[in-house]
Amino acid sequence: MHGNLAALFEPRHFDELGKAVVSLLVADMGRVQDPAFAPVMPPGSPAALCERFPAEFSPTGEGEIVGLLRTAIEQSTRLHAPRFLGHQVATPLPAAALCDLVSSFLNNGMAVFEMGPASSAMERAVLSWLAQKAGLPSRSGGILTSGGSLGNLTALLAARQSHAGFDVWRRGLARGPALCVFVAETAHYSVARAARIIGLGDDGVIGVAVDEKLKMRTDALVEAIADARKRKRTPLAVVASAGSTAGGAFDPIHEVADICEKENLWLHVDGAHGASLLLSEKHQGKLTGIERADSIVWDMHKMMMMPALCTAVLFKDAKKGAAAFAQEAGYLFATSGDDDDAWSDIGKRTLECTKRMMSLAPYISLRAFGTDLFRVHVDKCCDLATSLAAKARARRLEVMTEPECNIVCFRPRGMPSGSVAGIRKKIVDDGRFYIVQVRRPDGIWLRCTLSHPLTTDADLDAIIDAVVSSVEDMRRVPPRAAPGPKS
Ligand SMILES: *Cc1c(COP(=O)(O)O)cnc(C)c1O
């Protein structure tokens, strides 16, 4: 049948293949939900995986895709395992993954309304719901884009165009004073990277010290701004994290907003991870002041169970957001010139031209399952984190800070960083859990993110047991004798 392209476009072929592929996923889902399942992360090295997936493509092909997909599944990290406690990427709602299949099939590119009528309207609806959750005014607007990193870049571009004091887009950076932005030392690396991409250089990213809870120190921010002005730099923006990547700490947005107002600076809130706490009555207080932000990044593929990538960039003033890419492309945008405010040709306001129909999964999930589902999920993830921290303390492990969202960092007391990394390796090699580590100025910490809806208290006990018994094993092994002189 292969070799016959027309056959691959036959509805019946797609039906059979589709059912077989869904069955594969269903079988794997059942397997990985078993607490005894291992390995959550496949053990293969990069070189071994390259051997597994050789660059061998014959003219006629192997004719069979189910086997190839099965191998791909087996060699992938299983976010559907309740003991996946690693990075912040969501365990996606299976129904949302199916929305993504429809999106891939339809392939409406979305740069212009005519290439994505349904998804453009859904994007507008999702954005307006998120903006309302953040308390932004009716003149607000935004876009969906491919990830928080691109979102931070988009927001900083808008900040630059709004606050540089000259038209950087048209005239270029060289025609004006040196610009800078302020970010807490704990901010995600994509913020510093975005600042460099927009041409600010090393000196254009000014790190602000954090307090013992890893939150931006506003006294240090005020000092840093005064110091930059003294050095004839033009401050553009302050980036507050909600929450930060390493420890999940929320910067004091209200106080930072006061400073931004007084100093006439753009306030960007990087809520890639934690903006979803706005959905929770219990936790939304951590984001008080976000309604004063000029821009907000919100990843729905972190705490909202959406398949990656699904990121919102919200602007308090839609017009200032549009200025991030103040560019004409007459061949593409039918509305150029006569209606600059048209929201519907989304490509005007994104770095991307063609993009995935990323509004389908959140819009349909919100409509079909209701908003409570997401509120309950956020609360549950945060509760699990609180519980994990308590269990760690009860077993005499050191907890970095009381968790504010679903991220918990802990480690054995008084253990050198190399050994903490050794513990993580032991646990990941054992295979029943996937956890990560994070390096801070005070050394390496084990880090867990709780985002699987089926993770239980028993799973938390089991990971703490695994850590404690690895520590005991490690302490039992006699230290290696110092190498003596060779006889
Ligand atoms: C995850 C994260 C990012 C990066 O987002 P991607 O979607 O992975 O590009 C940026 N900032 C924070 C605070 C994050 O947690």
XYZ file of C-alpha atoms and ligand atoms in Angstrom:
502
model
C 0.000 0.000 0.000
C 2.913 2.297 0.758
C 4.196 3.871 -2.349
C 0.600 4.650 -3.097
C 0.109 8.124 -1.778
C -3.575 8.127 -2.609
C -4.146 5.174 -0.283
C -2.737 7.149 2.625
C -5.441 9.727 2.040
C -8.259 7.190 2.065
C -10.687 7.801 4.948
C -10.814 4.056 5.696
C -7.042 3.818 6.041
C -7.024 6.779 8.416
C -9.835 5.219 10.446
C -7.944 1.938 10.911
C -4.631 3.579 11.645
C -6.219 6.085 14.010
C -7.858 3.345 16.045
C -4.603 1.378 16.205
C -2.658 4.426 17.384
C -5.218 5.349 20.034
C -5.146 1.718 21.235
C -1.379 1.960 21.612
C -1.734 5.061 23.776
C -4.565 3.515 25.776
C -2.454 0.444 26.542
C 0.507 2.569 27.576
C -1.679 4.811 29.722
C -2.922 1.787 31.660
C 0.627 0.494 32.127
C 2.186 3.725 33.325
C -0.605 4.486 35.810
C 0.471 1.432 37.828
C 2.632 2.642 40.760
C 5.069 -0.210 40.069
C 5.660 0.973 36.490
C 9.285 1.600 35.512
C 11.136 3.274 33.948
C 9.295 6.595 34.001
C 12.289 7.979 32.131
C 13.876 5.514 29.676
C 17.494 4.828 30.572
C 19.103 5.075 27.105
C 22.036 7.430 26.530
C 21.899 9.912 23.645
C 24.215 7.638 21.635
C 22.097 4.534 22.337
C 18.949 6.362 21.285
C 20.605 7.476 18.054
C 21.264 3.806 17.337
C 17.659 3.002 18.139
C 16.467 5.661 15.709
C 19.004 5.469 12.872
C 19.062 7.916 9.972
C 18.050 5.151 7.592
C 15.222 6.041 5.263
C 14.725 3.696 2.326
C 13.004 4.750 -0.897
C 10.048 2.439 -0.258
C 9.840 2.595 3.552
C 8.911 -0.101 6.036
C 5.207 0.251 5.462
C 4.203 0.095 9.082
C 3.922 2.969 11.485
C 2.398 1.389 14.592
C 5.630 -0.456 15.487
C 7.683 2.691 15.009
C 5.290 4.661 17.199
C 5.383 1.931 19.843
C 9.168 2.274 20.038
C 8.829 6.055 20.219
C 6.413 5.721 23.141
C 8.632 3.193 24.938
C 11.664 5.431 24.590
C 9.886 8.555 25.822
C 9.613 9.971 29.323
C 6.143 9.132 30.633
C 4.360 12.245 31.809
C 1.251 10.100 32.215
C 2.885 8.189 35.086
C 1.638 9.561 38.437
C 5.226 9.231 39.667
C 6.521 11.630 37.027
C 7.530 14.429 39.392
C 10.117 16.131 37.228
C 9.965 19.233 35.088
C 6.969 21.534 34.960
C 5.443 20.344 31.694
C 1.851 19.208 32.272
C 0.442 15.731 32.098
C -1.967 16.638 29.320
C -5.687 15.985 29.551
C -6.146 13.060 27.144
C -9.127 14.870 25.615
C -6.956 17.932 25.007
C -4.424 15.725 23.209
C -7.228 14.623 20.899
C -8.058 18.285 20.222
C -4.415 18.631 19.194
C -4.827 15.731 16.781
C -7.708 17.582 15.148
C -5.587 20.719 15.059
C -2.726 18.835 13.363
C -5.143 17.360 10.870
C -6.820 20.664 9.981
C -3.456 22.474 9.983
C -4.957 25.953 9.808
C -1.867 28.122 10.050
C -3.509 31.112 11.760
C -1.295 33.909 10.469
C -4.392 35.364 8.825
C -8.036 34.961 9.747
C -8.799 33.169 6.489
C -6.254 30.472 7.416
C -7.864 29.771 10.810
C -11.347 31.205 11.234
C -12.444 28.898 14.065
C -9.105 28.847 15.878
C -8.722 32.642 15.633
C -12.110 33.196 17.265
C -11.343 30.554 19.910
C -8.000 32.230 20.581
C -9.754 35.518 21.224
C -12.188 33.844 23.609
C -9.459 32.024 25.575
C -7.384 35.198 25.844
C -10.307 37.263 27.043
C -11.112 34.672 29.721
C -7.480 34.625 30.916
C -7.307 38.446 30.875
C -10.447 38.607 32.979
C -8.944 36.129 35.460
C -5.908 38.405 35.694
C -8.146 41.433 36.245
C -6.952 43.272 33.134
C -9.149 46.093 31.743
C -11.356 45.840 28.661
C -8.732 47.516 26.446
C -6.434 44.538 27.076
C -5.505 42.014 24.419
C -2.992 39.369 23.612
C -1.884 36.418 21.562
C -1.204 32.739 21.957
C 2.342 31.760 21.102
C 4.769 28.852 21.227
C 6.010 28.832 24.795
C 6.863 31.073 27.703
C 10.310 31.805 26.287
C 8.843 33.276 23.113
C 6.206 34.945 25.282
C 8.827 36.707 27.406
C 10.587 37.849 24.241
C 7.326 39.221 22.817
C 6.554 41.093 26.033
C 10.044 42.616 26.240
C 9.808 43.733 22.603
C 6.590 45.568 23.431
C 8.229 47.061 26.532
C 11.168 48.255 24.449
C 8.934 49.875 21.855
C 6.841 51.551 24.545
C 9.538 52.726 26.966
C 12.808 53.265 25.053
C 11.926 56.896 24.373
C 12.518 56.511 20.619
C 11.260 54.260 17.811
C 13.655 51.333 18.197
C 11.764 49.234 15.644
C 12.410 51.726 12.842
C 15.629 53.431 13.891
C 17.539 50.595 15.534
C 19.158 50.420 18.941
C 22.290 52.331 17.942
C 20.301 55.546 17.597
C 19.409 55.828 21.262
C 20.740 55.489 24.800
C 21.713 52.119 26.319
C 18.631 50.320 27.641
C 18.214 47.904 30.550
C 15.705 45.662 32.319
C 15.590 44.419 35.933
C 14.957 40.805 36.819
C 15.250 38.835 40.058
C 18.289 36.557 40.236
C 15.856 33.636 40.384
C 14.080 34.467 37.093
C 13.864 31.892 34.306
C 16.861 32.014 31.975
C 14.598 32.875 29.044
C 14.163 36.411 30.437
C 17.884 37.182 30.327
C 18.082 35.486 26.940
C 15.182 37.555 25.580
C 16.840 40.741 26.829
C 19.968 39.809 24.894
C 17.991 38.924 21.783
C 16.426 42.401 21.822
C 19.941 43.797 21.889
C 20.486 44.868 25.490
C 23.748 42.937 25.995
C 25.287 41.774 29.280
C 24.928 45.180 30.923
C 21.303 45.427 29.882
C 20.133 42.684 32.222
C 20.393 43.803 35.822
C 19.929 41.046 38.424
C 18.036 41.970 41.574
C 18.784 40.164 44.846
C 16.145 37.936 46.464
C 15.238 37.467 50.132
C 15.367 34.248 52.164
C 12.062 33.149 50.617
C 13.610 33.641 47.145
C 11.381 36.644 46.359
C 12.638 39.797 44.674
C 13.832 42.343 47.254
C 12.127 45.625 46.452
C 14.746 47.681 48.322
C 17.393 46.100 46.090
C 15.235 46.901 43.037
C 14.962 50.595 43.980
C 18.734 50.752 44.469
C 19.419 49.005 41.173
C 17.175 51.416 39.252
C 18.846 54.476 40.833
C 22.260 53.030 40.096
C 21.384 52.357 36.445
C 20.096 55.914 35.973
C 23.325 57.232 37.508
C 25.227 55.241 34.884
C 23.137 56.886 32.115
C 21.193 53.755 31.246
C 17.524 53.970 30.315
C 15.527 51.484 32.388
C 12.723 49.897 30.379
C 11.059 47.261 32.463
C 10.975 45.128 35.574
C 10.226 41.424 35.234
C 8.504 39.842 38.250
C 8.268 36.046 38.474
C 5.045 34.311 39.449
C 6.404 31.861 40.402
C 10.066 31.397 39.767
C 11.234 28.248 38.038
C 13.638 26.801 40.575
C 11.661 27.156 43.794
C 8.238 28.373 42.656
C 8.503 31.655 44.598
C 6.170 34.561 43.816
C 7.731 38.032 43.658
C 5.728 40.756 45.470
C 3.868 42.048 42.402
C 1.972 44.874 44.138
C 5.119 46.404 45.586
C 7.001 45.975 42.314
C 4.052 47.638 40.514
C 4.266 50.620 42.903
C 7.932 51.018 42.017
C 7.242 50.666 38.275
C 4.533 53.324 38.487
C 6.787 55.720 40.348
C 9.737 55.122 38.027
C 7.614 54.933 34.854
C 8.742 51.412 33.974
C 6.943 48.613 32.150
C 5.908 45.795 34.469
C 6.116 42.330 32.962
C 4.912 39.388 35.039
C 6.437 36.080 33.999
C 3.587 33.856 35.143
C 4.545 31.057 32.763
C 4.395 28.621 35.616
C 2.237 30.180 38.312
C -0.357 32.431 36.630
C -2.695 29.436 36.768
C -2.976 30.050 40.525
C -5.326 32.876 39.522
C -7.923 30.150 38.983
C -7.787 29.223 42.671
C -9.560 31.276 45.326
C -7.211 29.783 47.867
C -4.006 30.772 46.072
C -4.769 33.787 43.858
C -3.655 36.156 46.640
C -0.050 35.304 45.730
C -0.603 37.194 42.468
C -2.215 40.300 43.963
C -1.193 43.250 41.825
C -0.998 41.293 38.558
C -3.915 43.410 37.311
C -1.433 46.303 37.223
C 1.006 44.490 34.895
C 1.621 45.861 31.398
C 2.213 42.323 30.156
C 1.775 38.794 31.481
C 3.005 35.425 30.224
C 0.842 32.413 31.141
C 1.717 28.844 30.045
C -1.336 26.606 29.871
C 0.996 23.633 29.325
C 2.319 23.918 32.887
C -0.531 23.863 35.445
C -3.551 23.754 33.108
C -3.046 20.274 31.646
C -2.699 21.466 28.038
C -0.359 19.741 25.589
C 2.744 21.857 24.879
C 3.022 24.458 23.642
C 0.140 26.650 24.692
C 1.169 30.063 25.987
C -0.769 33.280 26.384
C 0.873 36.718 26.267
C -1.551 39.257 27.697
C -1.166 43.035 27.398
C -2.987 45.532 29.590
C -3.181 47.746 26.504
C -3.736 45.702 23.328
C -2.279 48.513 21.190
C 1.050 48.395 23.018
C 1.167 44.652 22.511
C 0.649 45.073 18.791
C 3.600 47.484 18.716
C 5.970 44.608 19.545
C 6.000 43.830 15.811
C 5.255 47.202 14.242
C 5.582 45.896 10.745
C 3.586 45.849 7.549
C 3.307 42.811 5.285
C 0.848 43.913 2.644
C 0.778 40.625 0.776
C -0.351 38.788 3.877
C -2.652 41.044 5.808
C -5.684 42.051 3.802
C -6.596 44.543 6.498
C -3.221 46.354 6.510
C -3.535 50.064 6.191
C -7.260 50.469 6.498
C -7.750 48.786 9.872
C -4.644 48.617 12.007
C -6.609 47.534 15.062
C -7.989 44.355 13.478
C -7.391 41.551 15.944
C -8.245 38.802 13.530
C -5.037 38.629 11.470
C -3.105 37.254 14.396
C 0.224 36.930 12.587
C 0.568 40.707 12.710
C 1.097 40.488 16.442
C 3.216 37.335 16.792
C 6.792 36.399 16.058
C 5.371 33.364 14.302
C 3.785 33.538 10.883
C 2.263 30.062 10.614
C 1.559 28.593 14.034
C -0.308 25.602 15.476
C -4.020 25.925 16.236
C -3.126 26.168 19.899
C -6.473 27.617 20.966
C -8.416 24.467 20.152
C -7.350 22.412 23.169
C -7.934 25.065 25.871
C -11.121 26.450 24.338
C -12.772 23.091 23.858
C -11.592 21.781 27.243
C -12.918 24.866 29.040
C -16.259 24.674 27.218
C -16.657 20.915 27.556
C -15.421 20.299 31.092
C -15.968 23.667 32.740
C -13.654 25.976 34.623
C -14.001 24.158 37.978
C -11.962 21.261 36.658
C -8.953 23.566 36.364
C -9.516 25.282 39.706
C -9.691 21.915 41.474
C -6.563 20.690 39.650
C -4.535 23.750 40.649
C -5.636 23.406 44.284
C -4.840 19.714 44.315
C -1.344 20.188 42.871
C -0.575 22.880 45.458
C -1.925 20.688 48.274
C 0.257 17.785 47.150
C 3.295 20.056 47.224
C 2.511 21.230 50.753
C 2.080 17.632 51.798
C 5.358 16.540 50.176
C 7.237 19.333 51.971
C 5.726 18.260 55.305
C 6.650 14.629 54.690
C 10.224 15.656 53.793
C 10.559 17.662 57.013
C 9.126 14.809 59.056
C 11.964 12.620 57.762
C 14.557 15.271 58.682
C 15.180 16.373 55.107
C 15.882 20.075 54.522
C 13.156 21.938 52.574
C 14.298 24.993 50.579
C 11.196 27.127 51.249
C 7.572 26.427 52.142
C 6.059 25.674 48.697
C 3.894 28.462 47.265
C 2.659 26.434 44.303
C 3.327 22.864 43.114
C 7.150 22.936 43.217
C 9.092 21.507 46.173
C 12.873 21.503 46.610
C 14.505 19.465 49.355
C 17.711 17.598 50.163
C 19.429 15.576 52.854
C 20.954 17.863 55.464
C 24.678 18.527 55.329
C 25.281 16.468 52.203
C 27.793 17.699 49.590
C 26.274 18.671 46.222
C 27.942 15.800 44.390
C 26.193 13.312 46.671
C 22.814 15.051 46.285
C 23.223 14.689 42.520
C 24.188 11.041 43.142
C 20.917 10.488 45.016
C 18.912 11.913 42.141
C 20.777 9.676 39.681
C 20.102 6.611 41.815
C 16.383 7.404 41.946
C 16.062 8.114 38.246
C 18.097 4.983 37.371
C 15.833 2.878 39.586
C 13.094 4.056 37.250
C 9.943 4.217 39.377
C 10.195 7.997 39.765
C 11.364 10.872 37.673
C 12.619 13.855 39.670
C 15.051 16.634 38.770
C 17.658 18.734 40.528
C 18.369 22.430 40.666
C 21.571 24.275 41.431
C 21.362 27.289 43.733
C 24.213 29.373 45.191
C 24.025 27.110 48.259
C 24.416 23.911 46.247
C 22.256 21.298 44.566
C 18.669 20.487 45.626
C 16.296 17.722 44.587
C 13.239 19.210 42.902
C 9.736 17.809 42.420
C 6.808 19.333 40.532
C 3.397 17.920 41.353
C 1.175 18.077 38.298
C -0.329 14.658 37.633
C -4.001 14.555 38.624
C -3.664 10.944 39.832
C -0.594 11.372 42.067
C -1.538 10.207 45.577
C -0.309 10.633 49.102
C 1.100 7.084 48.877
C 3.244 8.171 45.896
C 4.619 11.021 48.004
C 5.464 8.652 50.857
C 7.175 6.382 48.353
C 9.391 9.107 46.880
C 10.441 10.273 50.351
C 11.180 6.641 51.297
C 13.244 6.260 48.136
C 15.270 9.391 48.906
C 15.834 8.471 52.547
C 16.899 4.918 51.734
C 19.275 6.167 48.992
C 20.821 8.494 51.564
C 21.222 5.611 54.018
C 22.792 3.396 51.331
C 25.170 6.137 50.384
C 26.203 6.744 53.999
C 26.679 3.011 54.565
C 29.183 2.647 51.725
C 32.606 3.133 53.323
C 34.445 6.119 51.897
C 36.923 5.044 49.270
C 40.438 4.648 50.709
C 42.795 7.408 49.668
C 45.095 6.180 46.920
C 48.352 5.181 48.563
C 51.792 5.040 46.918
C 51.963 2.248 44.358
C 54.093 -0.672 45.408
C 8.653 27.280 32.060
C 8.983 28.707 32.290
C 9.394 29.545 31.244
C 9.658 29.008 29.861
O 8.496 28.638 29.254
P 8.505 27.576 28.019
O 7.069 27.415 27.751
O 9.189 26.361 28.517
O 9.254 28.232 26.902
C 9.602 30.878 31.508
N 9.444 31.367 32.742
C 9.049 30.596 33.790
C 8.888 31.213 35.138
C 8.807 29.242 33.590
O 8.429 28.476 34.630
